[in-house]
XYZ file of C-alpha atoms in Angstrom:
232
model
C 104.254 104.192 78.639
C 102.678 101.039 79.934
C 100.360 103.412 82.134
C 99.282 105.289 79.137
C 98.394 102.432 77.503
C 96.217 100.983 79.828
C 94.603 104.193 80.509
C 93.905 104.578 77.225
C 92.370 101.089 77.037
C 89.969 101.687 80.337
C 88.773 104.370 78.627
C 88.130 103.123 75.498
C 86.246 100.381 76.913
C 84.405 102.327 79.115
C 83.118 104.555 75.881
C 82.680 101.769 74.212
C 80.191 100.709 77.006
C 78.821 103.873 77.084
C 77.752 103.610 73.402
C 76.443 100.982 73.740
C 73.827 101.940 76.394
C 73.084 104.825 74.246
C 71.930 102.339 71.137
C 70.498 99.665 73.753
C 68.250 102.749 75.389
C 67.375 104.723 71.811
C 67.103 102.020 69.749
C 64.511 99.438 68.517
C 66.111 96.285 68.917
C 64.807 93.536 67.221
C 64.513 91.117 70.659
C 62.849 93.673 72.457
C 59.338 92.373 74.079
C 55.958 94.373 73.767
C 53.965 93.811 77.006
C 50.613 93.979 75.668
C 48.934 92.779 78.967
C 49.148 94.728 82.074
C 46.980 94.398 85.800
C 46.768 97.318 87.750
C 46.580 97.327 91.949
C 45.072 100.678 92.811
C 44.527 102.849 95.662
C 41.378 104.767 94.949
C 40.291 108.588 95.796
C 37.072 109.198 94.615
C 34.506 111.831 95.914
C 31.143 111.638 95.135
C 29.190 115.126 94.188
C 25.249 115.633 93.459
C 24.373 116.589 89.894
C 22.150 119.446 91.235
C 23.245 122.486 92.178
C 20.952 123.273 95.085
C 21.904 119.826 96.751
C 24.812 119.392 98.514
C 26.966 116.052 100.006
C 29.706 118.458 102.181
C 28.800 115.211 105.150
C 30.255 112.455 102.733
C 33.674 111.645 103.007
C 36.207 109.555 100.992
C 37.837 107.530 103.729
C 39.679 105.112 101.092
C 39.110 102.815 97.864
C 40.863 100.048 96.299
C 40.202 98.674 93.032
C 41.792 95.732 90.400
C 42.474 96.160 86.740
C 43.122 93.694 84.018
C 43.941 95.138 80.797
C 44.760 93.553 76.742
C 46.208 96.172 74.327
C 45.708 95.169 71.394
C 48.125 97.095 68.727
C 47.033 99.000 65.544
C 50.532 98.077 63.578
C 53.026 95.968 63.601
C 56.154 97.639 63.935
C 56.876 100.449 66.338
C 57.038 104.316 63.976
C 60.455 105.548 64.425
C 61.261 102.484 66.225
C 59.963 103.266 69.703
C 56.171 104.615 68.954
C 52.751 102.601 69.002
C 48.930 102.943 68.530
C 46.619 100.457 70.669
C 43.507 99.371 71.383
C 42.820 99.371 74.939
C 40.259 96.092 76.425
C 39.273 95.401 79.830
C 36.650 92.511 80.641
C 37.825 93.068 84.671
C 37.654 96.235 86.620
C 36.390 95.847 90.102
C 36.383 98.381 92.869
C 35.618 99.768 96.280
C 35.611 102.608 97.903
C 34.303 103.257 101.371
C 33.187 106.443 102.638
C 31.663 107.933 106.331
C 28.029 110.096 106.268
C 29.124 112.730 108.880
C 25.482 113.782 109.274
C 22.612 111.647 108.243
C 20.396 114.868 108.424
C 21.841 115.914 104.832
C 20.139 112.734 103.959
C 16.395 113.453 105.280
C 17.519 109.880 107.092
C 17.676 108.710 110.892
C 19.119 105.542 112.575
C 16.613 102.984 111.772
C 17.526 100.786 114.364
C 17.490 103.312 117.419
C 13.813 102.200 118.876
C 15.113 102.880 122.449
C 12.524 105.005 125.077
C 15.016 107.760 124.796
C 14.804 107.817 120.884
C 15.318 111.313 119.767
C 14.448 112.170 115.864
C 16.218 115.180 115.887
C 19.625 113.336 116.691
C 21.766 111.876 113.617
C 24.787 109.566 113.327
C 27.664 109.013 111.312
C 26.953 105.985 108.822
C 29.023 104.070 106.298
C 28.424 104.308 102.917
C 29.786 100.970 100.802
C 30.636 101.287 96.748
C 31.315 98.876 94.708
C 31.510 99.044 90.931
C 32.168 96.838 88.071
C 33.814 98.282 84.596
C 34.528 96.977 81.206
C 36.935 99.262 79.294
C 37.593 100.514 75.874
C 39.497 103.210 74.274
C 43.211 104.298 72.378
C 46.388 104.268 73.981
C 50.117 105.209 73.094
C 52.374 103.597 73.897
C 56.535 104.827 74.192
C 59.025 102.065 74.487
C 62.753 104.162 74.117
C 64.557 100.823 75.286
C 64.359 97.150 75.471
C 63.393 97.597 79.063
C 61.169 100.684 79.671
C 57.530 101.301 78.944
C 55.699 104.935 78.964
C 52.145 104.606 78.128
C 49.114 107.222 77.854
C 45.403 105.925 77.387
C 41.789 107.241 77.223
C 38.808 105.187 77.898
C 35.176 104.693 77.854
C 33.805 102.465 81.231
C 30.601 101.550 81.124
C 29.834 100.284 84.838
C 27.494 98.702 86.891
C 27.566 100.975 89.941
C 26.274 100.173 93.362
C 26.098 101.684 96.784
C 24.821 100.046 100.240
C 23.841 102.332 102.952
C 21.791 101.491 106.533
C 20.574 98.158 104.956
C 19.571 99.294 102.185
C 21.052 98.622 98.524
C 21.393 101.183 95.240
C 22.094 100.410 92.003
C 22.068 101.424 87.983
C 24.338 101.431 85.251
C 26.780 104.681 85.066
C 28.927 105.494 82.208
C 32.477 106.351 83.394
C 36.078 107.384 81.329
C 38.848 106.954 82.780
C 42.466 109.091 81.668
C 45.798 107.407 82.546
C 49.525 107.683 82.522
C 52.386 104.861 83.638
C 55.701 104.327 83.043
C 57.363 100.754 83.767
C 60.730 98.818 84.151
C 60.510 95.477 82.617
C 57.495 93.894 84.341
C 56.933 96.673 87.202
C 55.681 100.247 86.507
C 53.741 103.173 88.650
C 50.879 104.795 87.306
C 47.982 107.076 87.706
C 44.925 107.771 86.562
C 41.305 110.328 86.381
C 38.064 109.125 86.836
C 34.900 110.724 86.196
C 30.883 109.927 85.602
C 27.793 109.735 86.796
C 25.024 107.780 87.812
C 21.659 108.002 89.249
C 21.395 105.062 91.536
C 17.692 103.480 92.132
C 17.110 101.018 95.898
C 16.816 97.879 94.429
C 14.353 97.015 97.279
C 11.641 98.710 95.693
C 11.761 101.884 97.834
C 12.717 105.436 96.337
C 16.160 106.797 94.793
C 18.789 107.385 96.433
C 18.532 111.233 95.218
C 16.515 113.121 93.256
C 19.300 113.540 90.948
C 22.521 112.149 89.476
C 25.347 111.079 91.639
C 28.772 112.188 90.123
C 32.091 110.317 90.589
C 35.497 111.965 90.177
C 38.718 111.277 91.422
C 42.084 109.280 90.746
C 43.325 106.075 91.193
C 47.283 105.351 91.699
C 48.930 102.060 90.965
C 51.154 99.469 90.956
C 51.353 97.921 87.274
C 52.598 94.610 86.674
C 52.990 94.431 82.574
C 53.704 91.093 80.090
């Protein structure tokens, strides 16, 4: 009898427990903290792809990117709808990034090895060259934001960039303004979440030491970024 009893009691408490981790996981509770801020570490992918169809970049590759985020959401309401469910405003004063790439074939250019002044110099011969970009981004745009529990965050966001875009390439340095938007999903544990996000735009870069343009048309962007998010 004494058994049964304390069976019965085990598994009373451990219902008990149970139920409560159901209400502490679906339910708003009143000390549960909205982490409005959040700064994103990402690894970036981008490729870069020529407006015009009769050009082609098939030489330029994406070797690897990095890029910080800083971003305030500032909320549309005060209390969460059906306890778990909010409507921000999305604001970032700080994206920076870079992404590095290799120029298989400076040929696809119309460019040579400036440098190569040697008495075996031979124009017809190309090298691989780096290609350095490095942007700057403010941010703007809605965001949802899913918060079933005290501790876990899912959020969903689209966003206008406006960016300062600029690429360096065999001493030379190419620059203009490039409007970006950027489409993003993360989900986060108390202060630590994963996350990734699109990244699209254009821009038509012009050498900012007063030769010609890069290209005779638009440079576009597209690609993803995947991070670590710390939120508070």
């Amino acid at each position: 009898m004494k058994r049964f009893f304390l069976l019965a009691l085990v598994l009373c408490t451990a219902a008990t427990a149970a139920a409560q981790g159901y209400n502490d996981f679906f339910t708003f509770r009143p000390d549960k903290k909205v982490r409005k801020n959040s700064l994103n570490i990402s690894y970036v992918s981008d490729k870069i792809s020529p407006t015009d169809k009769n050009l082609s970049l098939d030489g330029v590759k994406n070797n690897w990117g990095v890029s910080l985020t800083y971003v305030h959401t500032y909320m549309l309401h005060r209390k969460p709808i059906a306890r778990m469910l909010g409507f921000g405003l999305d604001v970032s004063f700080a994206d920076v990034s870079y992404a590095n790439y290799t120029i298989d074939d400076m040929e696809r250019w119309g460019m040579i090895d400036p440098d190569d002044f040697d008495t075996m110099h031979d124009p017809t011969q190309f090298q691989n060259v780096a290609l350095h970009k490095i942007e700057y981004s403010l941010q703007v745009g809605p965001s949802v934001t899913l918060t079933p529990g005290k501790n876990f965050t899912f959020a969903a966001y689209a966003r206008y960039a406006p960016t300062f875009s600029g690429v360096y390439i065999n001493y030379d340095f190419y620059g203009n303004y490039a409007s970006m938007f950027n489409f993003g999903v993360s989900a986060s544990w108390r202060n630590i979440g994963l996350g990734i996000e699109s990244r699209m735009g254009s821009c038509r870069y012009k050498d900012f030491t007063g030769g010609d343009e890069l290209m005779p048309s638009k440079l576009k962007t597209s690609g993803f970024r995947a991070f670590l998010q710390i939120r508070w």
